[in-house]
Amino acid sequence: MMDMLVRLYDLPDIEEDLRRLEREGFLIRRPGAYERHLVADWVGRNFSPKWVSEAKVVFGRQPISCYIATREKKILGFACYDVTARGFLGPMGVAEEVRRSGLGTVLLISALKGLRELGYAYGVIGGVGPADFYARAVGAMPIEGSSPGIYMDILPEP
């Protein structure tokens, strides 16, 4: 899985998408420290145990380096940044039932804006799965020779 590079000074405007999602009942926000166990539990039920470890790290940052999407007080997506390596985006994911709603793109751009607020001009999306999504959403470009990158010698799950 390769890494991809994103220009953070040239991110798409998401204000209209945020308003549309809000009309549909979604809220995009940073979780509170008191929600760490809830976010970690949701990530664990929907994604990888390794992502749970990374999702817990964001709560040690100020501001918390994660955005979540909720509707009716139910978590439906998340996007973390500056976790496993400085300047990296991820992990991020959206519940299957709301994929293709634009929620993933808004979470992605919100998290990338978080990296920009930290002073980065470029961000790295590490160990990319859906490369076409990232290229389309934010113009992410493959980084040649980046596999396995920082993810070499990962311990296997028991």
CSV table of C-alpha atoms in Angstrom, one decimal:
chain,number,residue,atom,x,y,z
A,1,MET,CA,0.0,0.0,0.0
A,2,MET,CA,1.5,3.3,-1.1
A,3,ASP,CA,1.4,6.7,0.4
A,4,MET,CA,-0.1,9.7,-1.3
A,5,LEU,CA,0.8,13.4,-1.1
A,6,VAL,CA,-1.7,16.3,-0.8
A,7,ARG,CA,-1.2,20.0,-1.2
A,8,LEU,CA,-2.9,21.5,1.9
A,9,TYR,CA,-2.8,25.0,0.6
A,10,ASP,CA,-5.2,24.1,-2.2
A,11,LEU,CA,-8.0,22.2,-0.6
A,12,PRO,CA,-11.6,22.2,-2.0
A,13,ASP,CA,-14.2,24.4,-0.3
A,14,ILE,CA,-16.7,22.2,1.7
A,15,GLU,CA,-19.0,24.8,3.1
A,16,GLU,CA,-21.9,23.9,0.7
A,17,ASP,CA,-21.4,20.2,1.5
A,18,LEU,CA,-21.4,20.9,5.2
A,19,ARG,CA,-24.7,22.8,4.9
A,20,ARG,CA,-26.2,19.9,2.9
A,21,LEU,CA,-25.1,17.3,5.3
A,22,GLU,CA,-26.4,19.4,8.2
A,23,ARG,CA,-29.8,19.6,6.5
A,24,GLU,CA,-29.7,15.8,6.3
A,25,GLY,CA,-29.1,15.6,10.0
A,26,PHE,CA,-25.3,15.0,10.1
A,27,LEU,CA,-22.9,16.9,12.4
A,28,ILE,CA,-19.2,17.0,11.6
A,29,ARG,CA,-17.2,17.8,14.7
A,30,ARG,CA,-14.2,17.0,16.9
A,31,PRO,CA,-15.1,14.4,19.6
A,32,GLY,CA,-14.6,15.4,23.2
A,33,ALA,CA,-12.1,13.7,25.5
A,34,TYR,CA,-15.0,12.1,27.3
A,35,GLU,CA,-16.0,10.3,24.1
A,36,ARG,CA,-12.6,8.5,23.6
A,37,HIS,CA,-14.1,5.1,24.6
A,38,LEU,CA,-17.1,5.5,22.4
A,39,VAL,CA,-15.0,6.5,19.3
A,40,ALA,CA,-12.5,3.6,19.9
A,41,ASP,CA,-15.4,1.1,20.4
A,42,TRP,CA,-17.1,2.3,17.1
A,43,VAL,CA,-13.8,2.1,15.2
A,44,GLY,CA,-13.2,-1.4,16.6
A,45,ARG,CA,-16.6,-2.7,15.6
A,46,ASN,CA,-16.3,-1.2,12.1
A,47,PHE,CA,-12.7,-1.4,11.1
A,48,SER,CA,-9.3,-2.7,12.3
A,49,PRO,CA,-7.9,-3.3,15.8
A,50,LYS,CA,-4.8,-1.4,14.7
A,51,TRP,CA,-7.0,1.6,13.9
A,52,VAL,CA,-8.4,1.5,17.4
A,53,SER,CA,-4.9,2.0,18.7
A,54,GLU,CA,-4.4,5.0,16.4
A,55,ALA,CA,-7.8,6.4,17.2
A,56,LYS,CA,-7.0,6.5,20.9
A,57,VAL,CA,-3.8,8.5,20.3
A,58,VAL,CA,-5.7,11.5,18.9
A,59,PHE,CA,-7.3,12.1,22.3
A,60,GLY,CA,-3.8,12.9,23.7
A,61,ARG,CA,-3.5,15.8,21.2
A,62,GLN,CA,-4.7,19.4,21.7
A,63,PRO,CA,-6.8,20.1,19.8
A,64,ILE,CA,-7.9,16.5,19.4
A,65,SER,CA,-6.7,15.5,16.0
A,66,CYS,CA,-9.8,13.8,14.7
A,67,TYR,CA,-13.2,14.6,13.3
A,68,ILE,CA,-16.3,12.5,13.6
A,69,ALA,CA,-19.6,12.4,11.7
A,70,THR,CA,-22.7,11.8,13.7
A,71,ARG,CA,-26.4,11.6,13.1
A,72,GLU,CA,-29.0,11.2,15.8
A,73,LYS,CA,-26.1,10.8,18.3
A,74,LYS,CA,-24.7,7.8,16.3
A,75,ILE,CA,-21.1,7.8,15.0
A,76,LEU,CA,-21.1,7.2,11.2
A,77,GLY,CA,-17.5,8.2,10.3
A,78,PHE,CA,-14.2,9.4,11.5
A,79,ALA,CA,-11.0,10.9,10.1
A,80,CYS,CA,-7.8,11.2,12.2
A,81,TYR,CA,-4.6,13.1,11.4
A,82,ASP,CA,-1.1,13.6,12.8
A,83,VAL,CA,-1.3,10.2,14.6
A,84,THR,CA,1.2,7.5,13.5
A,85,ALA,CA,3.5,10.0,11.9
A,86,ARG,CA,3.6,13.8,11.9
A,87,GLY,CA,1.8,15.3,8.9
A,88,PHE,CA,0.0,12.0,8.1
A,89,LEU,CA,-3.7,11.6,7.5
A,90,GLY,CA,-5.4,8.5,8.8
A,91,PRO,CA,-7.0,6.3,9.7
A,92,MET,CA,-10.3,7.3,8.4
A,93,GLY,CA,-13.5,5.5,7.5
A,94,VAL,CA,-17.2,5.8,7.0
A,95,ALA,CA,-20.0,3.4,7.9
A,96,GLU,CA,-21.2,1.4,4.9
A,97,GLU,CA,-24.7,2.7,5.0
A,98,VAL,CA,-23.6,6.3,4.4
A,99,ARG,CA,-20.9,5.7,1.8
A,100,ARG,CA,-21.4,7.8,-1.4
A,101,SER,CA,-23.2,10.5,0.6
A,102,GLY,CA,-20.2,12.9,0.5
A,103,LEU,CA,-19.5,12.3,4.2
A,104,GLY,CA,-16.1,10.7,3.6
A,105,THR,CA,-15.0,13.7,1.4
A,106,VAL,CA,-16.1,16.2,4.1
A,107,LEU,CA,-14.3,14.3,6.9
A,108,LEU,CA,-11.2,13.9,4.7
A,109,ILE,CA,-11.0,17.7,3.9
A,110,SER,CA,-11.8,18.6,7.6
A,111,ALA,CA,-8.9,16.5,8.8
A,112,LEU,CA,-6.6,17.8,6.1
A,113,LYS,CA,-7.5,21.4,7.2
A,114,GLY,CA,-6.5,20.3,10.7
A,115,LEU,CA,-3.1,19.4,9.3
A,116,ARG,CA,-2.9,22.8,7.6
A,117,GLU,CA,-3.8,24.5,10.8
A,118,LEU,CA,-0.8,22.8,12.4
A,119,GLY,CA,1.4,24.5,9.9
A,120,TYR,CA,1.9,21.8,7.3
A,121,ALA,CA,1.9,22.8,3.6
A,122,TYR,CA,1.6,19.2,2.4
A,123,GLY,CA,0.0,16.1,4.0
A,124,VAL,CA,0.7,12.4,3.5
A,125,ILE,CA,-2.1,9.9,3.3
A,126,GLY,CA,-0.4,6.8,4.6
A,127,GLY,CA,-0.9,3.2,3.4
A,128,VAL,CA,-3.7,4.2,1.0
A,129,GLY,CA,-6.6,1.9,0.2
A,130,PRO,CA,-8.9,3.8,-2.1
A,131,ALA,CA,-6.4,5.8,-4.1
A,132,ASP,CA,-9.0,6.9,-6.7
A,133,PHE,CA,-11.1,8.5,-4.0
A,134,TYR,CA,-8.2,10.5,-2.6
A,135,ALA,CA,-7.1,11.6,-6.1
A,136,ARG,CA,-10.6,12.7,-7.0
A,137,ALA,CA,-11.4,14.4,-3.7
A,138,VAL,CA,-8.2,16.3,-3.0
A,139,GLY,CA,-5.9,15.8,-5.9
A,140,ALA,CA,-3.7,13.4,-3.9
A,141,MET,CA,-0.7,12.1,-5.9
A,142,PRO,CA,1.1,8.8,-5.4
A,143,ILE,CA,4.5,8.9,-3.7
A,144,GLU,CA,6.8,6.6,-5.7
A,145,GLY,CA,8.7,4.0,-3.6
A,146,SER,CA,6.5,4.7,-0.5
A,147,SER,CA,5.4,1.1,0.1
A,148,PRO,CA,5.7,-0.1,2.8
A,149,GLY,CA,6.9,3.2,4.1
A,150,ILE,CA,6.5,3.7,7.8
A,151,TYR,CA,4.3,0.6,8.0
A,152,MET,CA,7.1,-2.0,7.6
A,153,ASP,CA,7.5,-4.8,10.1
A,154,ILE,CA,4.0,-4.4,11.6
A,155,LEU,CA,3.2,-7.0,14.2
A,156,PRO,CA,0.5,-9.5,13.1
A,157,GLU,CA,-2.8,-9.8,14.9
A,158,PRO,CA,-2.9,-12.9,17.2
